[in-house]
């Protein structure tokens, strides 16, 4: 019996399927034609379709008419974008209606679609695409048409734009939404259920609800003639929070909203979703326990530039806020907050208030109040009081640039003022700041900086927008400081991005190690190990910083430069630093310095300085300045005490490398008690001079005016009275180590070993008293010492012109010489002392 029943059932199914297929085949063209006609009857915009077909199996047991590559134009002619595009659209028929000869579409399926809902600045809607076909009461049901009781949206992206201003838009993705409809007496009841992904809600350039999954269960009623939508109490679930939404939207001549949103059970993550994206991103991941609440209303007109009245109240009672990674939490949190756009529903009357804020972090309490009034010209009022262990505070609210920290901070701060009044000319009259901050044993490590900042202690007192600093001390690596003075305009600097900070203070330090202070360390990780790479320091004068510092520094270290007992004034303004009345001790002597340092040019630092050197050790000077980037003469070759007046113009790159083509300097130098040791050019003079003292030449004093320009050191002629000989020298030496020196030695120093010297001392004949002229040319690695033919010729020419009578008297008639006086004889002997050997 059962077997027969199964066979009969199978035969009936086969018959029905065959009949349905036959019906589809026989009436396919008619069904498609009727559907298109009915659609054209209800639509007033152009519809383009790639392909239309019928399917019995796609939406079985219903017959489906399928549209591929659908495009529906919008009703706003000025906007050429389509109102909707879809990969697939299905309209389904009940087979029973088809057997009865009725072609009624009962369901629509929209899949993989993009929908744009636009209201232009004149209030025209691109989605006003349906013809309004009135049906009289008691009118019989048509045999063809739409009688929708269900619409299913699958992966449909809906974007709403108002006006031409892209600052306001809404974008939602209907992942899977089912809408059911029932109509009666000119109204339509709609039920929505499913999941929506909120792409973003953009209002006044601020993004809200970005990428938030929302579950919706809503009951709506739409009165067609009045264009009025009523939202019955509906549930929206966002994260773990449930919100009840109800109200009304009317759209006759003007759109009018009257909505209320309430949630008595939500969490921190849900409330953060209501904040702008840039704010919510900073607080992402925080969790909460306890009672959090939120409710708000939106009421008023929203079209033609009008803004409805918005009132929002929120807060928490005895809540706990938890950082997800560290587990650090703020307990016993109480807060009541309110936002309103005010009586005029604009930025001028908008305000945000956070009242009765309280809580504790690791048992240390804090309290405060906060108010932001007038969003157009903001007035900021806040009070904050509390204490915290810095490590705990950093664990609860990490700062990316700070790797770790510890120490104590306590504060009590009151502030009241308009943001626009945080200007120098208005601060004293309109901004009021009071209170103080204390830090004790503060230590912190900045990420990627190989320095430990330690032992920070101090007290700071607010005076309007300034901060008085009392005995603020600390260490940064090997360096230390003690500062007393003022941080000027500190509140504006902290609250606004482009405001300046001024520091007027007395600064003391036992040691400043600029090698540490200017160097950063970066870490890069390879697959097998970690490699630390040292990044060169960069020097930059901030345009937002001004300084007025009276400095007393016991020791300063930078590269090879070491100095002690530095005293002076440092002023910085508009990226130009003035160093005045600066004195220091280094290399066994002292330096007085006045300088101007300009950092206005990008990646360039310009220094103009005047300095007086007194009794500075020459070898130490060469060593400290790294032998001035040359190898020809170095610190091991020179000794003596340098005294000089220097006026120099220098340009450095951002790494403090000297750009030598731009260097200019005038140097009035004097070296006393000097020595020239193992200097290669002097060793080569042994060809001309027999003295063994060439390896160690001593001189009592050397004076000259030296000029540096175009990467060339120009040395005017000067005489050196040394232990070897009285030497006259002048010439040039380039920064590429190309030399052109000219030397003059008295012939009395010219001596060669006698072949009979091995048998004893050889009597030397009396020699003339002329000069030997030599030239040193080449570079520091390859140079030659030769007779200075050019200078010899020049000297002969000069002597001939200066000689009594000169060439012009050769052909004159000779007269008996007059009797010479003793003084004239001595003068003549002096002239004969020089003989230019060439």
JSON list of N, CA and C in Angstrom, two decimals, residues 615-671:
[
{"chain": "A", "resi": 615, "resn": "UNK", "atom": "N", "xyz": [94.71, 81.79, 24.24]},
{"chain": "A", "resi": 615, "resn": "UNK", "atom": "CA", "xyz": [95.61, 80.77, 24.75]},
{"chain": "A", "resi": 615, "resn": "UNK", "atom": "C", "xyz": [95.03, 79.34, 24.63]},
{"chain": "A", "resi": 616, "resn": "UNK", "atom": "N", "xyz": [94.47, 79.03, 23.45]},
{"chain": "A", "resi": 616, "resn": "UNK", "atom": "CA", "xyz": [93.94, 77.70, 23.18]},
{"chain": "A", "resi": 616, "resn": "UNK", "atom": "C", "xyz": [95.06, 76.81, 22.65]},
{"chain": "A", "resi": 617, "resn": "UNK", "atom": "N", "xyz": [95.15, 75.59, 23.17]},
{"chain": "A", "resi": 617, "resn": "UNK", "atom": "CA", "xyz": [96.16, 74.65, 22.69]},
{"chain": "A", "resi": 617, "resn": "UNK", "atom": "C", "xyz": [95.85, 74.27, 21.24]},
{"chain": "A", "resi": 618, "resn": "UNK", "atom": "N", "xyz": [96.86, 74.50, 20.35]},
{"chain": "A", "resi": 618, "resn": "UNK", "atom": "CA", "xyz": [96.64, 74.28, 18.92]},
{"chain": "A", "resi": 618, "resn": "UNK", "atom": "C", "xyz": [96.37, 72.81, 18.62]},
{"chain": "A", "resi": 619, "resn": "UNK", "atom": "N", "xyz": [97.17, 71.93, 19.21]},
{"chain": "A", "resi": 619, "resn": "UNK", "atom": "CA", "xyz": [96.97, 70.50, 18.91]},
{"chain": "A", "resi": 619, "resn": "UNK", "atom": "C", "xyz": [95.59, 70.03, 19.39]},
{"chain": "A", "resi": 620, "resn": "UNK", "atom": "N", "xyz": [95.14, 70.52, 20.55]},
{"chain": "A", "resi": 620, "resn": "UNK", "atom": "CA", "xyz": [93.81, 70.14, 21.03]},
{"chain": "A", "resi": 620, "resn": "UNK", "atom": "C", "xyz": [92.73, 70.69, 20.12]},
{"chain": "A", "resi": 621, "resn": "UNK", "atom": "N", "xyz": [92.94, 71.91, 19.58]},
{"chain": "A", "resi": 621, "resn": "UNK", "atom": "CA", "xyz": [91.96, 72.50, 18.66]},
{"chain": "A", "resi": 621, "resn": "UNK", "atom": "C", "xyz": [91.84, 71.66, 17.40]},
{"chain": "A", "resi": 622, "resn": "UNK", "atom": "N", "xyz": [92.97, 71.27, 16.82]},
{"chain": "A", "resi": 622, "resn": "UNK", "atom": "CA", "xyz": [92.93, 70.42, 15.62]},
{"chain": "A", "resi": 622, "resn": "UNK", "atom": "C", "xyz": [92.22, 69.10, 15.94]},
{"chain": "A", "resi": 623, "resn": "UNK", "atom": "N", "xyz": [92.48, 68.53, 17.10]},
{"chain": "A", "resi": 623, "resn": "UNK", "atom": "CA", "xyz": [91.87, 67.26, 17.46]},
{"chain": "A", "resi": 623, "resn": "UNK", "atom": "C", "xyz": [90.35, 67.40, 17.64]},
{"chain": "A", "resi": 624, "resn": "UNK", "atom": "N", "xyz": [89.93, 68.45, 18.37]},
{"chain": "A", "resi": 624, "resn": "UNK", "atom": "CA", "xyz": [88.50, 68.62, 18.64]},
{"chain": "A", "resi": 624, "resn": "UNK", "atom": "C", "xyz": [87.71, 68.83, 17.36]},
{"chain": "A", "resi": 625, "resn": "UNK", "atom": "N", "xyz": [88.29, 69.55, 16.38]},
{"chain": "A", "resi": 625, "resn": "UNK", "atom": "CA", "xyz": [87.59, 69.82, 15.14]},
{"chain": "A", "resi": 625, "resn": "UNK", "atom": "C", "xyz": [87.98, 68.83, 14.04]},
{"chain": "A", "resi": 626, "resn": "UNK", "atom": "N", "xyz": [88.43, 67.66, 14.47]},
{"chain": "A", "resi": 626, "resn": "UNK", "atom": "CA", "xyz": [88.68, 66.52, 13.59]},
{"chain": "A", "resi": 626, "resn": "UNK", "atom": "C", "xyz": [89.59, 66.91, 12.43]},
{"chain": "A", "resi": 627, "resn": "UNK", "atom": "N", "xyz": [90.66, 67.70, 12.79]},
{"chain": "A", "resi": 627, "resn": "UNK", "atom": "CA", "xyz": [91.68, 68.13, 11.83]},
{"chain": "A", "resi": 627, "resn": "UNK", "atom": "C", "xyz": [91.09, 68.85, 10.62]},
{"chain": "A", "resi": 628, "resn": "UNK", "atom": "N", "xyz": [89.93, 69.45, 10.86]},
{"chain": "A", "resi": 628, "resn": "UNK", "atom": "CA", "xyz": [89.27, 70.28, 9.85]},
{"chain": "A", "resi": 628, "resn": "UNK", "atom": "C", "xyz": [89.11, 69.52, 8.52]},
{"chain": "A", "resi": 629, "resn": "UNK", "atom": "N", "xyz": [88.82, 68.23, 8.64]},
{"chain": "A", "resi": 629, "resn": "UNK", "atom": "CA", "xyz": [88.51, 67.38, 7.49]},
{"chain": "A", "resi": 629, "resn": "UNK", "atom": "C", "xyz": [89.65, 67.33, 6.47]},
{"chain": "A", "resi": 630, "resn": "UNK", "atom": "N", "xyz": [90.92, 67.34, 6.96]},
{"chain": "A", "resi": 630, "resn": "UNK", "atom": "CA", "xyz": [92.06, 67.20, 6.06]},
{"chain": "A", "resi": 630, "resn": "UNK", "atom": "C", "xyz": [93.12, 66.36, 6.77]},
{"chain": "A", "resi": 631, "resn": "UNK", "atom": "N", "xyz": [94.06, 65.85, 5.98]},
{"chain": "A", "resi": 631, "resn": "UNK", "atom": "CA", "xyz": [95.09, 64.95, 6.52]},
{"chain": "A", "resi": 631, "resn": "UNK", "atom": "C", "xyz": [96.49, 65.50, 6.33]},
{"chain": "A", "resi": 632, "resn": "UNK", "atom": "N", "xyz": [96.61, 66.69, 5.73]},
{"chain": "A", "resi": 632, "resn": "UNK", "atom": "CA", "xyz": [97.93, 67.22, 5.41]},
{"chain": "A", "resi": 632, "resn": "UNK", "atom": "C", "xyz": [98.69, 67.59, 6.68]},
{"chain": "A", "resi": 633, "resn": "UNK", "atom": "N", "xyz": [98.09, 68.38, 7.52]},
{"chain": "A", "resi": 633, "resn": "UNK", "atom": "CA", "xyz": [98.69, 68.74, 8.80]},
{"chain": "A", "resi": 633, "resn": "UNK", "atom": "C", "xyz": [97.69, 68.43, 9.90]},
{"chain": "A", "resi": 634, "resn": "UNK", "atom": "N", "xyz": [98.13, 67.65, 10.89]},
{"chain": "A", "resi": 634, "resn": "UNK", "atom": "CA", "xyz": [97.18, 67.15, 11.87]},
{"chain": "A", "resi": 634, "resn": "UNK", "atom": "C", "xyz": [97.63, 67.55, 13.28]},
{"chain": "A", "resi": 635, "resn": "UNK", "atom": "N", "xyz": [96.79, 67.14, 14.24]},
{"chain": "A", "resi": 635, "resn": "UNK", "atom": "CA", "xyz": [97.04, 67.55, 15.62]},
{"chain": "A", "resi": 635, "resn": "UNK", "atom": "C", "xyz": [98.40, 67.07, 16.13]},
{"chain": "A", "resi": 636, "resn": "UNK", "atom": "N", "xyz": [98.89, 65.95, 15.63]},
{"chain": "A", "resi": 636, "resn": "UNK", "atom": "CA", "xyz": [100.18, 65.45, 16.11]},
{"chain": "A", "resi": 636, "resn": "UNK", "atom": "C", "xyz": [101.37, 66.25, 15.57]},
{"chain": "A", "resi": 637, "resn": "UNK", "atom": "N", "xyz": [101.10, 67.10, 14.54]},
{"chain": "A", "resi": 637, "resn": "UNK", "atom": "CA", "xyz": [102.18, 67.89, 13.95]},
{"chain": "A", "resi": 637, "resn": "UNK", "atom": "C", "xyz": [102.37, 69.25, 14.61]},
{"chain": "A", "resi": 638, "resn": "UNK", "atom": "N", "xyz": [101.39, 69.70, 15.38]},
{"chain": "A", "resi": 638, "resn": "UNK", "atom": "CA", "xyz": [101.42, 71.07, 15.87]},
{"chain": "A", "resi": 638, "resn": "UNK", "atom": "C", "xyz": [101.33, 71.13, 17.39]},
{"chain": "A", "resi": 639, "resn": "UNK", "atom": "N", "xyz": [102.00, 72.13, 17.94]},
{"chain": "A", "resi": 639, "resn": "UNK", "atom": "CA", "xyz": [101.85, 72.48, 19.34]},
{"chain": "A", "resi": 639, "resn": "UNK", "atom": "C", "xyz": [101.96, 73.99, 19.45]},
{"chain": "A", "resi": 640, "resn": "UNK", "atom": "N", "xyz": [101.42, 74.52, 20.54]},
{"chain": "A", "resi": 640, "resn": "UNK", "atom": "CA", "xyz": [101.49, 75.95, 20.76]},
{"chain": "A", "resi": 640, "resn": "UNK", "atom": "C", "xyz": [100.20, 76.47, 21.35]},
{"chain": "A", "resi": 641, "resn": "UNK", "atom": "N", "xyz": [100.18, 77.78, 21.64]},
{"chain": "A", "resi": 641, "resn": "UNK", "atom": "CA", "xyz": [99.03, 78.44, 22.20]},
{"chain": "A", "resi": 641, "resn": "UNK", "atom": "C", "xyz": [98.46, 79.41, 21.17]},
{"chain": "A", "resi": 642, "resn": "UNK", "atom": "N", "xyz": [97.17, 79.24, 20.87]},
{"chain": "A", "resi": 642, "resn": "UNK", "atom": "CA", "xyz": [96.51, 80.02, 19.84]},
{"chain": "A", "resi": 642, "resn": "UNK", "atom": "C", "xyz": [95.68, 81.13, 20.49]},
{"chain": "A", "resi": 643, "resn": "UNK", "atom": "N", "xyz": [95.88, 82.33, 20.00]},
{"chain": "A", "resi": 643, "resn": "UNK", "atom": "CA", "xyz": [95.01, 83.45, 20.34]},
{"chain": "A", "resi": 643, "resn": "UNK", "atom": "C", "xyz": [94.56, 84.07, 19.02]},
{"chain": "A", "resi": 644, "resn": "UNK", "atom": "N", "xyz": [93.26, 84.29, 18.88]},
{"chain": "A", "resi": 644, "resn": "UNK", "atom": "CA", "xyz": [92.80, 84.81, 17.59]},
{"chain": "A", "resi": 644, "resn": "UNK", "atom": "C", "xyz": [91.42, 85.45, 17.72]},
{"chain": "A", "resi": 645, "resn": "UNK", "atom": "N", "xyz": [91.14, 86.32, 16.74]},
{"chain": "A", "resi": 645, "resn": "UNK", "atom": "CA", "xyz": [89.80, 86.86, 16.54]},
{"chain": "A", "resi": 645, "resn": "UNK", "atom": "C", "xyz": [89.28, 86.27, 15.23]},
{"chain": "A", "resi": 646, "resn": "UNK", "atom": "N", "xyz": [88.10, 85.67, 15.30]},
{"chain": "A", "resi": 646, "resn": "UNK", "atom": "CA", "xyz": [87.54, 84.95, 14.15]},
{"chain": "A", "resi": 646, "resn": "UNK", "atom": "C", "xyz": [86.18, 85.51, 13.81]},
{"chain": "A", "resi": 647, "resn": "UNK", "atom": "N", "xyz": [85.97, 85.82, 12.54]},
{"chain": "A", "resi": 647, "resn": "UNK", "atom": "CA", "xyz": [84.66, 86.17, 12.03]},
{"chain": "A", "resi": 647, "resn": "UNK", "atom": "C", "xyz": [84.35, 85.19, 10.91]},
{"chain": "A", "resi": 648, "resn": "UNK", "atom": "N", "xyz": [83.29, 84.39, 11.10]},
{"chain": "A", "resi": 648, "resn": "UNK", "atom": "CA", "xyz": [83.04, 83.31, 10.15]},
{"chain": "A", "resi": 648, "resn": "UNK", "atom": "C", "xyz": [81.58, 83.22, 9.76]},
{"chain": "A", "resi": 649, "resn": "UNK", "atom": "N", "xyz": [81.36, 82.74, 8.53]},
{"chain": "A", "resi": 649, "resn": "UNK", "atom": "CA", "xyz": [80.03, 82.47, 7.99]},
{"chain": "A", "resi": 649, "resn": "UNK", "atom": "C", "xyz": [80.02, 81.02, 7.55]},
{"chain": "A", "resi": 650, "resn": "UNK", "atom": "N", "xyz": [79.11, 80.21, 8.14]},
{"chain": "A", "resi": 650, "resn": "UNK", "atom": "CA", "xyz": [79.08, 78.77, 7.86]},
{"chain": "A", "resi": 650, "resn": "UNK", "atom": "C", "xyz": [77.66, 78.32, 7.56]},
{"chain": "A", "resi": 651, "resn": "UNK", "atom": "N", "xyz": [77.54, 77.28, 6.73]},
{"chain": "A", "resi": 651, "resn": "UNK", "atom": "CA", "xyz": [76.25, 76.66, 6.41]},
{"chain": "A", "resi": 651, "resn": "UNK", "atom": "C", "xyz": [76.38, 75.16, 6.65]},
{"chain": "A", "resi": 652, "resn": "UNK", "atom": "N", "xyz": [75.41, 74.61, 7.41]},
{"chain": "A", "resi": 652, "resn": "UNK", "atom": "CA", "xyz": [75.39, 73.18, 7.72]},
{"chain": "A", "resi": 652, "resn": "UNK", "atom": "C", "xyz": [74.13, 72.55, 7.13]},
{"chain": "A", "resi": 653, "resn": "UNK", "atom": "N", "xyz": [74.22, 71.25, 6.81]},
{"chain": "A", "resi": 653, "resn": "UNK", "atom": "CA", "xyz": [73.02, 70.54, 6.40]},
{"chain": "A", "resi": 653, "resn": "UNK", "atom": "C", "xyz": [72.29, 70.05, 7.65]},
{"chain": "A", "resi": 654, "resn": "UNK", "atom": "N", "xyz": [71.18, 69.29, 7.45]},
{"chain": "A", "resi": 654, "resn": "UNK", "atom": "CA", "xyz": [70.35, 68.88, 8.57]},
{"chain": "A", "resi": 654, "resn": "UNK", "atom": "C", "xyz": [71.07, 67.91, 9.51]},
{"chain": "A", "resi": 655, "resn": "UNK", "atom": "N", "xyz": [72.17, 67.30, 9.05]},
{"chain": "A", "resi": 655, "resn": "UNK", "atom": "CA", "xyz": [72.94, 66.40, 9.90]},
{"chain": "A", "resi": 655, "resn": "UNK", "atom": "C", "xyz": [74.15, 67.09, 10.53]},
{"chain": "A", "resi": 656, "resn": "UNK", "atom": "N", "xyz": [74.18, 68.42, 10.43]},
{"chain": "A", "resi": 656, "resn": "UNK", "atom": "CA", "xyz": [75.27, 69.24, 10.96]},
{"chain": "A", "resi": 656, "resn": "UNK", "atom": "C", "xyz": [76.60, 68.95, 10.28]},
{"chain": "A", "resi": 657, "resn": "UNK", "atom": "N", "xyz": [76.54, 68.62, 9.01]},
{"chain": "A", "resi": 657, "resn": "UNK", "atom": "CA", "xyz": [77.75, 68.53, 8.20]},
{"chain": "A", "resi": 657, "resn": "UNK", "atom": "C", "xyz": [78.01, 69.88, 7.56]},
{"chain": "A", "resi": 658, "resn": "UNK", "atom": "N", "xyz": [79.25, 70.39, 7.67]},
{"chain": "A", "resi": 658, "resn": "UNK", "atom": "CA", "xyz": [79.60, 71.69, 7.13]},
{"chain": "A", "resi": 658, "resn": "UNK", "atom": "C", "xyz": [79.61, 71.64, 5.61]},
{"chain": "A", "resi": 659, "resn": "UNK", "atom": "N", "xyz": [78.89, 72.58, 4.97]},
{"chain": "A", "resi": 659, "resn": "UNK", "atom": "CA", "xyz": [78.91, 72.71, 3.52]},
{"chain": "A", "resi": 659, "resn": "UNK", "atom": "C", "xyz": [80.05, 73.65, 3.16]},
{"chain": "A", "resi": 660, "resn": "UNK", "atom": "N", "xyz": [81.21, 73.08, 2.88]},
{"chain": "A", "resi": 660, "resn": "UNK", "atom": "CA", "xyz": [82.44, 73.85, 2.74]},
{"chain": "A", "resi": 660, "resn": "UNK", "atom": "C", "xyz": [82.42, 74.86, 1.59]},
{"chain": "A", "resi": 661, "resn": "UNK", "atom": "N", "xyz": [81.71, 74.64, 0.47]},
{"chain": "A", "resi": 661, "resn": "UNK", "atom": "CA", "xyz": [81.74, 75.68, -0.58]},
{"chain": "A", "resi": 661, "resn": "UNK", "atom": "C", "xyz": [81.16, 77.01, -0.11]},
{"chain": "A", "resi": 662, "resn": "UNK", "atom": "N", "xyz": [80.36, 77.02, 0.93]},
{"chain": "A", "resi": 662, "resn": "UNK", "atom": "CA", "xyz": [79.74, 78.25, 1.40]},
{"chain": "A", "resi": 662, "resn": "UNK", "atom": "C", "xyz": [80.49, 78.88, 2.57]},
{"chain": "A", "resi": 663, "resn": "UNK", "atom": "N", "xyz": [81.55, 78.24, 3.03]},
{"chain": "A", "resi": 663, "resn": "UNK", "atom": "CA", "xyz": [82.28, 78.73, 4.19]},
{"chain": "A", "resi": 663, "resn": "UNK", "atom": "C", "xyz": [83.09, 79.98, 3.83]},
{"chain": "A", "resi": 664, "resn": "UNK", "atom": "N", "xyz": [82.99, 80.99, 4.71]},
{"chain": "A", "resi": 664, "resn": "UNK", "atom": "CA", "xyz": [83.84, 82.17, 4.63]},
{"chain": "A", "resi": 664, "resn": "UNK", "atom": "C", "xyz": [84.35, 82.47, 6.04]},
{"chain": "A", "resi": 665, "resn": "UNK", "atom": "N", "xyz": [85.62, 82.89, 6.13]},
{"chain": "A", "resi": 665, "resn": "UNK", "atom": "CA", "xyz": [86.18, 83.20, 7.45]},
{"chain": "A", "resi": 665, "resn": "UNK", "atom": "C", "xyz": [87.34, 84.16, 7.31]},
{"chain": "A", "resi": 666, "resn": "UNK", "atom": "N", "xyz": [87.41, 85.09, 8.27]},
{"chain": "A", "resi": 666, "resn": "UNK", "atom": "CA", "xyz": [88.57, 85.96, 8.43]},
{"chain": "A", "resi": 666, "resn": "UNK", "atom": "C", "xyz": [89.13, 85.70, 9.82]},
{"chain": "A", "resi": 667, "resn": "UNK", "atom": "N", "xyz": [90.44, 85.35, 9.86]},
{"chain": "A", "resi": 667, "resn": "UNK", "atom": "CA", "xyz": [91.04, 84.93, 11.12]},
{"chain": "A", "resi": 667, "resn": "UNK", "atom": "C", "xyz": [92.30, 85.76, 11.37]},
{"chain": "A", "resi": 668, "resn": "UNK", "atom": "N", "xyz": [92.31, 86.48, 12.50]},
{"chain": "A", "resi": 668, "resn": "UNK", "atom": "CA", "xyz": [93.53, 87.15, 12.96]},
{"chain": "A", "resi": 668, "resn": "UNK", "atom": "C", "xyz": [94.14, 86.26, 14.03]},
{"chain": "A", "resi": 669, "resn": "UNK", "atom": "N", "xyz": [95.19, 85.55, 13.67]},
{"chain": "A", "resi": 669, "resn": "UNK", "atom": "CA", "xyz": [95.71, 84.50, 14.53]},
{"chain": "A", "resi": 669, "resn": "UNK", "atom": "C", "xyz": [97.12, 84.81, 15.01]},
{"chain": "A", "resi": 670, "resn": "UNK", "atom": "N", "xyz": [97.38, 84.31, 16.23]},
{"chain": "A", "resi": 670, "resn": "UNK", "atom": "CA", "xyz": [98.71, 84.40, 16.80]},
{"chain": "A", "resi": 670, "resn": "UNK", "atom": "C", "xyz": [98.98, 83.11, 17.56]},
{"chain": "A", "resi": 671, "resn": "UNK", "atom": "N", "xyz": [100.10, 82.46, 17.22]},
{"chain": "A", "resi": 671, "resn": "UNK", "atom": "CA", "xyz": [100.50, 81.23, 17.90]},
{"chain": "A", "resi": 671, "resn": "UNK", "atom": "C", "xyz": [101.85, 81.47, 18.58]}
]
